């Protein structure tokens, strides 16, 4: 039998402004990061024991029929098969690869799930609209993140900058001019679920205080959108600093992130903040053509595990 193989991919993402507050219905801004990504390959096979899933980066290889209910990879495969009305255990090999560090704020889980949803759709000749992809990936994120806002699956499924408010229709937007950000990995793995759960407990204990901080984050996110849409990118640095001060108060920064953020600022970044769940993972810094290299070098010298300089493009 000729092996029929289908591949699909998905990029990573980074939150520019508004993480955590977005879980409590404030807006957030996120953009795709095409320098990193995940791919999934579906291949027909005729072994007769159903769907074999191989996750190369996780050194995992298992049959779908033996996977636990809440196994992240098995779950998204099952959800997609059900959505398409396909056999619950087709004779396929699904291989997954990713260049996105896990638990770092770059959306590794949502990107892997998106690649799988797209590859299965393509394999059976069905279109995977961003709406369908995003909804399926959200359902798998729910099992793993507890109370995800939905921003990760949205920006990765739509592959464009998004202005995200929970429960509202997706709005993408186009920057008036392109701008650069440096993304640095602290090397500390920090599962989003943990940070989101801790914030929820703190919010339950001090609701008025946390609501006030989330309101302040919301104002910063509105200001950032105006700055991006008007081409006033010089304002993004100070807005990142203001967002970072609030993230520290909310309790999701950590010593290592604070140190790298100071290093980025000292090396010429106009501002910097953690990105994603916090307590580790990535930070972002507002840079330009003149400062990008010095900031990236300084972050690497200070212990960042990987630095990516990415351009947020001004294209539809
Ligand atoms: C995680 O990438 C962003 C958080 O705001 C959680 C979420 O939005 O689901 C921390």
Coordinates of C-alpha atoms in Angstrom, one line a residue, residues 103-237:
X103 CA 5.6 25.7 29.8
X104 CA 7.4 28.9 28.6
X105 CA 4.5 31.1 27.6
X106 CA 5.0 30.6 23.8
X107 CA 1.9 28.5 23.5
X108 CA 3.5 25.1 23.0
X109 CA 0.4 23.1 24.0
X110 CA -2.0 25.1 21.8
X111 CA 0.4 25.0 18.8
X112 CA 0.8 21.2 19.0
X113 CA -3.0 20.8 19.3
X114 CA -3.6 23.2 16.4
X115 CA -1.1 21.3 14.2
X116 CA -2.9 18.0 15.0
X117 CA -6.3 19.4 14.3
X118 CA -5.2 20.9 11.0
X119 CA -3.3 17.7 9.9
X120 CA -6.3 15.5 10.6
X121 CA -8.6 17.8 8.7
X122 CA -6.2 17.9 5.7
X123 CA -5.7 14.2 5.8
X124 CA -9.4 13.5 5.2
X125 CA -9.8 16.4 2.8
X126 CA -11.8 18.7 5.0
X127 CA -11.2 22.4 5.5
X128 CA -10.1 23.5 9.0
X129 CA -11.5 27.0 9.5
X130 CA -9.8 29.1 12.3
X131 CA -13.1 29.1 14.2
X132 CA -13.3 25.3 14.3
X133 CA -9.6 24.9 15.1
X134 CA -9.8 27.4 17.9
X135 CA -12.9 25.9 19.4
X136 CA -11.4 22.3 19.4
X137 CA -8.1 23.5 20.8
X138 CA -9.9 25.5 23.5
X139 CA -11.7 22.3 24.7
X140 CA -8.3 20.5 25.1
X141 CA -6.8 23.6 26.8
X142 CA -9.6 23.5 29.3
X143 CA -8.6 20.1 30.6
X144 CA -5.0 21.2 31.1
X145 CA -5.2 24.8 32.1
X146 CA -8.3 24.8 34.3
X147 CA -9.7 28.2 33.4
X148 CA -8.0 29.3 30.2
X149 CA -9.1 32.6 28.7
X150 CA -8.9 31.2 25.2
X151 CA -6.3 33.7 24.0
X152 CA -3.6 31.0 23.1
X153 CA -5.9 28.9 20.9
X154 CA -7.3 32.1 19.3
X155 CA -4.0 33.8 18.2
X156 CA -2.5 30.5 17.0
X157 CA -5.6 29.4 15.1
X158 CA -6.1 32.8 13.4
X159 CA -2.3 33.5 12.9
X160 CA -2.6 37.2 13.3
X161 CA -2.3 39.8 16.0
X162 CA -5.5 39.7 18.1
X163 CA -7.3 41.9 20.5
X164 CA -8.9 39.4 22.7
X165 CA -11.7 39.7 25.2
X166 CA -13.1 36.6 26.7
X167 CA -16.5 35.7 25.3
X168 CA -16.4 38.4 22.6
X169 CA -16.0 37.9 18.9
X170 CA -12.3 37.7 17.7
X171 CA -10.9 41.0 16.6
X172 CA -7.6 41.1 14.8
X173 CA -5.8 44.3 14.1
X174 CA -3.1 45.7 11.9
X175 CA -0.2 47.7 13.4
X176 CA 0.4 51.1 11.7
X177 CA 4.0 50.2 11.4
X178 CA 6.0 47.0 12.1
X179 CA 7.9 46.8 15.4
X180 CA 10.5 44.5 17.0
X181 CA 10.3 42.7 20.2
X182 CA 13.0 40.5 21.8
X183 CA 11.7 37.3 23.5
X184 CA 13.9 35.7 26.1
X185 CA 13.5 32.4 27.7
X186 CA 14.3 32.4 31.4
X187 CA 14.8 28.6 31.2
X188 CA 12.5 28.0 34.1
X189 CA 9.6 25.8 33.2
X190 CA 6.4 27.2 34.7
X191 CA 3.1 25.5 33.9
X192 CA 0.4 28.0 33.2
X193 CA -2.1 26.1 35.2
X194 CA -0.2 26.6 38.4
X195 CA 0.2 30.3 38.0
X196 CA -3.5 30.8 36.9
X197 CA -4.6 28.7 39.9
X198 CA -2.5 30.7 42.4
X199 CA -3.9 34.0 41.0
X200 CA -7.5 32.6 41.3
X201 CA -6.9 31.8 45.0
X202 CA -5.4 35.2 45.7
X203 CA -8.3 36.9 43.8
X204 CA -10.8 34.9 45.9
X205 CA -9.0 36.1 49.1
X206 CA -8.6 39.8 48.0
X207 CA -11.1 40.3 45.3
X208 CA -11.3 44.1 45.4
X209 CA -7.6 44.5 45.3
X210 CA -7.2 42.1 42.4
X211 CA -10.1 43.6 40.5
X212 CA -8.5 47.0 40.8
X213 CA -5.1 45.7 39.5
X214 CA -6.9 43.9 36.6
X215 CA -8.7 47.2 35.8
X216 CA -5.3 49.0 35.6
X217 CA -3.9 46.2 33.3
X218 CA -7.0 46.7 31.1
X219 CA -6.2 50.4 30.8
X220 CA -2.6 49.6 29.8
X221 CA -3.9 47.2 27.2
X222 CA -6.2 49.8 25.7
X223 CA -3.3 52.3 25.6
X224 CA -1.0 49.7 23.9
X225 CA -3.6 49.0 21.2
X226 CA -3.9 52.8 20.5
X227 CA -0.1 53.1 20.3
X228 CA 0.2 50.1 17.9
X229 CA -2.7 51.2 15.7
X230 CA -1.4 54.8 15.6
X231 CA 2.2 53.8 15.0
X232 CA 3.5 55.3 18.3
X233 CA 5.6 52.3 19.0
X234 CA 7.9 54.3 21.3
X235 CA 5.1 54.2 23.9
X236 CA 5.2 50.4 24.1
X237 CA 8.3 50.2 26.3

